Amino acid sequence: MRRLALLLLILLPTVLLAQKRTGAVKGILYDSINDYALQSASVTIYKQADSSIVEFQLTNTQGEFDIKNIPSKTALYCIISYTGYRPFVKNFQLDSTTLTTNLGKLFMTRQGKDELDEVVVKAVQPLRMNGDTLEINPDAFKLDSNAVVEDMLLRVPGLTVWGDGTITMNGRKLEKVYVDGKPFFGGAAQTATQNLPKNAIEKIQLYQEKDVSKLTNTEQKTDSLYSMNIKLKDDKKKGLFGKVGVGYGTDDRYTGDAVAQAYDKKNQLGVAAGINNINKEEGTGENAFMENTFKSNFRFFYGGRGNANDGITRRTYGNLKWQHNFSESENSQFYNRFTGDYGYLNTYKNYLSNSTSVQTVDNYKLSNISNNKSNNDNTSNTVKFLYENRKKFGNFVNISANYVNQYSTSSSEGQTDVFRNDTTAVSRTSNSSYATTNSNNFYMFGWLRSNDYELRDDPRKNYSINFGAGYNESRTNRGTLNTLESLADSIYTNTIDRRYNNYNKNYNANIGLNYDGFRPLLFGIYNFFNINMSLINNINFSRNEQDAAVFDLDTASHQQHQYIVNKRLTNTNTLTNFSYNPALNFNKSINKSVWGKYYYWLNFGIDLRYQFLNQSNASSILNRNIDRSFNSFIPSLNANFNYQKENVLRINSYLWANMSAQPPSIDQLYPIIDDAERYNMIAGNPFLKAPKTKNFNYNFDISRAKLNSKSNYGARLGLNFNNISRAIGDSLVYLPDSSGRSIRYLINVNHQRTVGGNLNLNFSTNINKMNTLGFTYAASINNSYRPGYIDHHLSTSDNTSLSHNFSVLYNRIDKFNISIGEIVSTNRNRQSNSTLPVSMIRNYTTTSNINYFITKTVTFNTSINYQRNKAANRNAVNATIWNANAIYRFMQQKAELRLSAFDLLRQNKNITNFLDRNMATTTVTNGLQQYYMITFSYYPRKFGGGGNRRPAGPPGIMMIAR
């Protein structure tokens, strides 16, 4: 935290220097005839010299406005506008002694139908309310010709663009971003806000909409989403943009990418391809487009993602995306469209690791030290289709299909040494393996729902159907060579040379029917206390076929490389599951609203659900042939509360609890034990009983909803509880040969418990027109209680993890920004009946990222990441990773030259700590070391062409008439 405090002290003078002597203007707005307050009227302050906008605001529920940061000794004028009223114009100037001007109670007069007098003033409204929609007018913001949507959003009061690209409005996250009511090349916010030029935008709309993604899930809340729609100008509804980049550096590091995206009123077509060996992660799907935007990470974290990942990866990718809209509708809630996506991805990874695991065993400990190296080559081809049709008066249809072909090869070798109490060597294992896998996976899912836009005259017609079907097959050929040497007994050495040929096929299908009109069907005209009733039916079927052929080297034969069948491991197995889950759902809603004051909605729901399951397993191994049936009562309940106090705050609260039961699997009852798994052999238990799980989740979300506030906040609290009765636990028995090997016997324990919570806070403030400050804090705590046995003695594992994540973001628009953060995570494990110290892991990470815009074309970026890792009472490991970039943009910013330096201090280390039950593990892996790279990129951009140009001035022009 001292490092974080030092960075804050460095930042504070910059913030203070940004302050200037400013004042305020305030007043209250009323209707001239009926004498009532006018809410959400647009109030804008301009300079008389050039009519540039100084500040703007919307009136609150009482018609009040209080605009701060108004410069003194400057000739100004104020324009107040409200739909259906004559604009109000007032000239004024703040002097150095009186920094506040109170315009008092202002009356606005309704506009007559035939008022077309001479125009004397032209002005542009930055913000206005259009019903329940807040509209932002880009033409009110005077920016550079290369400015994109994000440049403008940084200047909107109450709206914050965070370092990771997340956008919040009045503390509430914008969940969806559309362009003309449609997802834009996958729907990621950055793809639209960092590519589309400001001068192509007619207006930006912020509004709430129903979360239709949850219509088919009765166990989740169905509250609204806060969304943004970017409406393009009529002559800009066609565009072409992209990126071509290539870079080469020291140590033979390279990167190259090419992206082209085109759109019109009905179609979006995107093509992306790239290759790199610097661990950059862009690949298939929306990620291929999001990471290659015109202003990609230009302000925040410009150094790019990746680089510090485990191993060294060469990645080659290609992606093709097409979206066709069968209509030109610009309503994000009603659409008829088809989306297709093809992706190719090849990754080759070189991986080196050193791992140390410490196990507590009664009054002594075992330490496993492993060194491994591997090479993995993975190629995948992915095809996705999605059809969506939702009409205002008609059924809602959604059908998706996904096909993946994957081929991979891998090879590895390693060695593990086991010590007792850090001093006595007890065993050594060396192993090598290779594998090839080829798999095909296809899955289709769809649902149909009756019209949900408005309450139907006949609720008996309200229903939904969902269905899914899938097929998967995979073929794996694998070989292992494993040698175990017992150092406690110098005579014993055992080598296993084994090959596996596995072929798996899986079929699955499911169908569900929800009927929401059950109440009127049963009770007719009686409303049954306004409690809605739904009948729910779900049927699931799956079949998994396995064919495993295992061969061992024939050591008795004198022929080289002669393998014989291992009859104990070679087997065929077919598992068939059929389940039927009927349920009766009851839910009741209560709501109340007072116009201009508050609104609340409360909903309760309960599912009375029963589960019937039949499971059949047919195997060539006789004791794995079983046929069994289960049934259990698994109810669930939920409660959802939404409250909004007008112009003050917004609260969402949600509670969900359920019960579930899952019988033990065939591999838990009668596993096939492979002795090549030297240190982790699992023995089954045919007498295991089915565990029963109880889940509880609670979420509370609060955010500020004050239109005229320069500061905004949001907070989210989450709690969860999980309890499993008759849980399947472990009885761990170490073999008497002192080699460190163990067998896990599965048993039923009384219960396992997990309790957790998380807290997320965010606060942002506009210090003035050009300076913003934001804070985020996230904390989480989880505790798990898992009873078990070690060498026949009860040994309960009590594991607690705690993390804190704090960050500060300061932005002086177009000049300078800095983000700093501190992450502290602790993992603690206590093993009952153990005399050894409690295992403890602590990780500290301090990060900072600075962008300095030297000129409009030259930018300097640097980031520092300091890590300190201390695990299981061992010495701490420290590393400081320092990266830097110098960026020059030219050719109207369409071309970019960048000089990058990674790991300037040569300290990059990849360290992970893991703590589970009686074992603490620390792993150090290889990664990229210091390199320098020069990169050239070009961004082709063309927006407009075709369509009818607007005959008049830009949208939002307001004519002020006498």
mmCIF file with all atom_site columns, N, CA and C in Angstrom, residues 10 46 127 199 201 246 258 295 345 396 457 459 516 549 629 654 668 684 742 763 805 876 927 943:
data_model
loop_
_atom_site.group_PDB
_atom_site.id
_atom_site.type_symbol
_atom_site.label_atom_id
_atom_site.label_alt_id
_atom_site.label_comp_id
_atom_site.label_asym_id
_atom_site.label_entity_id
_atom_site.label_seq_id
_atom_site.pdbx_PDB_ins_code
_atom_site.Cartn_x
_atom_site.Cartn_y
_atom_site.Cartn_z
_atom_site.occupancy
_atom_site.B_iso_or_equiv
_atom_site.pdbx_formal_charge
_atom_site.auth_seq_id
_atom_site.auth_comp_id
_atom_site.auth_asym_id
_atom_site.auth_atom_id
_atom_site.pdbx_PDB_model_num
ATOM 1  N N  . ILE A 1 10  ? 2.083   11.492  -6.243  1.00 0.00 ? 10  ILE A N  1
ATOM 2  C CA . ILE A 1 10  ? 2.583   11.996  -7.523  1.00 0.00 ? 10  ILE A CA 1
ATOM 3  C C  . ILE A 1 10  ? 1.442   12.539  -8.360  1.00 0.00 ? 10  ILE A C  1
ATOM 4  N N  . TYR A 1 46  ? -23.140 29.164  -23.179 1.00 0.00 ? 46  TYR A N  1
ATOM 5  C CA . TYR A 1 46  ? -22.253 29.388  -24.318 1.00 0.00 ? 46  TYR A CA 1
ATOM 6  C C  . TYR A 1 46  ? -21.408 30.639  -24.080 1.00 0.00 ? 46  TYR A C  1
ATOM 7  N N  . LEU A 1 127 ? -27.559 17.826  -24.705 1.00 0.00 ? 127 LEU A N  1
ATOM 8  C CA . LEU A 1 127 ? -28.367 16.762  -24.115 1.00 0.00 ? 127 LEU A CA 1
ATOM 9  C C  . LEU A 1 127 ? -29.838 17.142  -24.172 1.00 0.00 ? 127 LEU A C  1
ATOM 10 N N  . ASN A 1 199 ? -18.195 12.462  -36.350 1.00 0.00 ? 199 ASN A N  1
ATOM 11 C CA . ASN A 1 199 ? -18.947 13.218  -37.360 1.00 0.00 ? 199 ASN A CA 1
ATOM 12 C C  . ASN A 1 199 ? -19.889 12.349  -38.181 1.00 0.00 ? 199 ASN A C  1
ATOM 13 N N  . ILE A 1 201 ? -22.141 10.440  -36.539 1.00 0.00 ? 201 ILE A N  1
ATOM 14 C CA . ILE A 1 201 ? -23.195 10.110  -35.583 1.00 0.00 ? 201 ILE A CA 1
ATOM 15 C C  . ILE A 1 201 ? -24.260 11.211  -35.561 1.00 0.00 ? 201 ILE A C  1
ATOM 16 N N  . VAL A 1 246 ? 2.153   -4.551  -39.103 1.00 0.00 ? 246 VAL A N  1
ATOM 17 C CA . VAL A 1 246 ? 3.242   -5.503  -39.119 1.00 0.00 ? 246 VAL A CA 1
ATOM 18 C C  . VAL A 1 246 ? 4.340   -4.982  -38.201 1.00 0.00 ? 246 VAL A C  1
ATOM 19 N N  . ALA A 1 258 ? -4.379  -8.072  -39.920 1.00 0.00 ? 258 ALA A N  1
ATOM 20 C CA . ALA A 1 258 ? -5.135  -7.359  -40.948 1.00 0.00 ? 258 ALA A CA 1
ATOM 21 C C  . ALA A 1 258 ? -6.614  -7.550  -40.649 1.00 0.00 ? 258 ALA A C  1
ATOM 22 N N  . LYS A 1 295 ? -8.769  3.271   -32.304 1.00 0.00 ? 295 LYS A N  1
ATOM 23 C CA . LYS A 1 295 ? -8.182  3.802   -31.074 1.00 0.00 ? 295 LYS A CA 1
ATOM 24 C C  . LYS A 1 295 ? -7.964  2.680   -30.059 1.00 0.00 ? 295 LYS A C  1
ATOM 25 N N  . LEU A 1 345 ? -8.034  -21.019 -35.835 1.00 0.00 ? 345 LEU A N  1
ATOM 26 C CA . LEU A 1 345 ? -7.045  -20.648 -34.836 1.00 0.00 ? 345 LEU A CA 1
ATOM 27 C C  . LEU A 1 345 ? -6.023  -21.770 -34.681 1.00 0.00 ? 345 LEU A C  1
ATOM 28 N N  . PHE A 1 396 ? -41.424 -14.903 -30.589 1.00 0.00 ? 396 PHE A N  1
ATOM 29 C CA . PHE A 1 396 ? -40.016 -14.612 -30.431 1.00 0.00 ? 396 PHE A CA 1
ATOM 30 C C  . PHE A 1 396 ? -39.259 -15.911 -30.735 1.00 0.00 ? 396 PHE A C  1
ATOM 31 N N  . ASP A 1 457 ? -54.390 -10.172 -24.140 1.00 0.00 ? 457 ASP A N  1
ATOM 32 C CA . ASP A 1 457 ? -55.795 -10.225 -23.749 1.00 0.00 ? 457 ASP A CA 1
ATOM 33 C C  . ASP A 1 457 ? -56.156 -11.602 -23.215 1.00 0.00 ? 457 ASP A C  1
ATOM 34 N N  . PRO A 1 459 ? -54.188 -14.619 -21.585 1.00 0.00 ? 459 PRO A N  1
ATOM 35 C CA . PRO A 1 459 ? -52.906 -15.177 -21.115 1.00 0.00 ? 459 PRO A CA 1
ATOM 36 C C  . PRO A 1 459 ? -52.797 -16.682 -21.304 1.00 0.00 ? 459 PRO A C  1
ATOM 37 N N  . ASP A 1 516 ? -47.481 -20.485 -19.342 1.00 0.00 ? 516 ASP A N  1
ATOM 38 C CA . ASP A 1 516 ? -47.719 -19.470 -18.326 1.00 0.00 ? 516 ASP A CA 1
ATOM 39 C C  . ASP A 1 516 ? -49.197 -19.162 -18.086 1.00 0.00 ? 516 ASP A C  1
ATOM 40 N N  . ALA A 1 549 ? -8.793  -48.861 -25.916 1.00 0.00 ? 549 ALA A N  1
ATOM 41 C CA . ALA A 1 549 ? -7.849  -49.955 -26.137 1.00 0.00 ? 549 ALA A CA 1
ATOM 42 C C  . ALA A 1 549 ? -6.501  -49.535 -25.564 1.00 0.00 ? 549 ALA A C  1
ATOM 43 N N  . SER A 1 629 ? -32.453 -46.053 -10.860 1.00 0.00 ? 629 SER A N  1
ATOM 44 C CA . SER A 1 629 ? -33.388 -44.939 -10.989 1.00 0.00 ? 629 SER A CA 1
ATOM 45 C C  . SER A 1 629 ? -33.370 -44.109 -9.706  1.00 0.00 ? 629 SER A C  1
ATOM 46 N N  . TYR A 1 654 ? -31.695 -9.050  -5.480  1.00 0.00 ? 654 TYR A N  1
ATOM 47 C CA . TYR A 1 654 ? -32.164 -10.333 -5.986  1.00 0.00 ? 654 TYR A CA 1
ATOM 48 C C  . TYR A 1 654 ? -31.718 -11.456 -5.068  1.00 0.00 ? 654 TYR A C  1
ATOM 49 N N  . GLN A 1 668 ? -17.088 -42.979 -10.064 1.00 0.00 ? 668 GLN A N  1
ATOM 50 C CA . GLN A 1 668 ? -16.940 -42.878 -8.619  1.00 0.00 ? 668 GLN A CA 1
ATOM 51 C C  . GLN A 1 668 ? -17.309 -44.195 -7.941  1.00 0.00 ? 668 GLN A C  1
ATOM 52 N N  . GLY A 1 684 ? -12.721 -46.434 -6.112  1.00 0.00 ? 684 GLY A N  1
ATOM 53 C CA . GLY A 1 684 ? -14.139 -46.138 -6.016  1.00 0.00 ? 684 GLY A CA 1
ATOM 54 C C  . GLY A 1 684 ? -14.792 -46.737 -4.790  1.00 0.00 ? 684 GLY A C  1
ATOM 55 N N  . SER A 1 742 ? -0.103  -42.233 -2.974  1.00 0.00 ? 742 SER A N  1
ATOM 56 C CA . SER A 1 742 ? -1.296  -42.351 -2.139  1.00 0.00 ? 742 SER A CA 1
ATOM 57 C C  . SER A 1 742 ? -2.458  -42.859 -2.970  1.00 0.00 ? 742 SER A C  1
ATOM 58 N N  . PHE A 1 763 ? -16.599 4.866   -8.057  1.00 0.00 ? 763 PHE A N  1
ATOM 59 C CA . PHE A 1 763 ? -16.918 6.279   -7.864  1.00 0.00 ? 763 PHE A CA 1
ATOM 60 C C  . PHE A 1 763 ? -16.173 7.071   -8.921  1.00 0.00 ? 763 PHE A C  1
ATOM 61 N N  . ASN A 1 805 ? -8.810  -5.461  -4.386  1.00 0.00 ? 805 ASN A N  1
ATOM 62 C CA . ASN A 1 805 ? -8.350  -4.888  -5.650  1.00 0.00 ? 805 ASN A CA 1
ATOM 63 C C  . ASN A 1 805 ? -8.800  -3.432  -5.682  1.00 0.00 ? 805 ASN A C  1
ATOM 64 N N  . ALA A 1 876 ? 9.931   -15.216 -0.216  1.00 0.00 ? 876 ALA A N  1
ATOM 65 C CA . ALA A 1 876 ? 9.125   -14.478 -1.194  1.00 0.00 ? 876 ALA A CA 1
ATOM 66 C C  . ALA A 1 876 ? 9.881   -14.357 -2.513  1.00 0.00 ? 876 ALA A C  1
ATOM 67 N N  . GLY A 1 927 ? 8.342   -17.559 -19.807 1.00 0.00 ? 927 GLY A N  1
ATOM 68 C CA . GLY A 1 927 ? 7.574   -16.509 -20.465 1.00 0.00 ? 927 GLY A CA 1
ATOM 69 C C  . GLY A 1 927 ? 8.504   -15.645 -21.294 1.00 0.00 ? 927 GLY A C  1
ATOM 70 N N  . PHE A 1 943 ? -16.334 6.488   -44.386 1.00 0.00 ? 943 PHE A N  1
ATOM 71 C CA . PHE A 1 943 ? -17.702 6.457   -43.878 1.00 0.00 ? 943 PHE A CA 1
ATOM 72 C C  . PHE A 1 943 ? -18.571 7.356   -44.740 1.00 0.00 ? 943 PHE A C  1
#
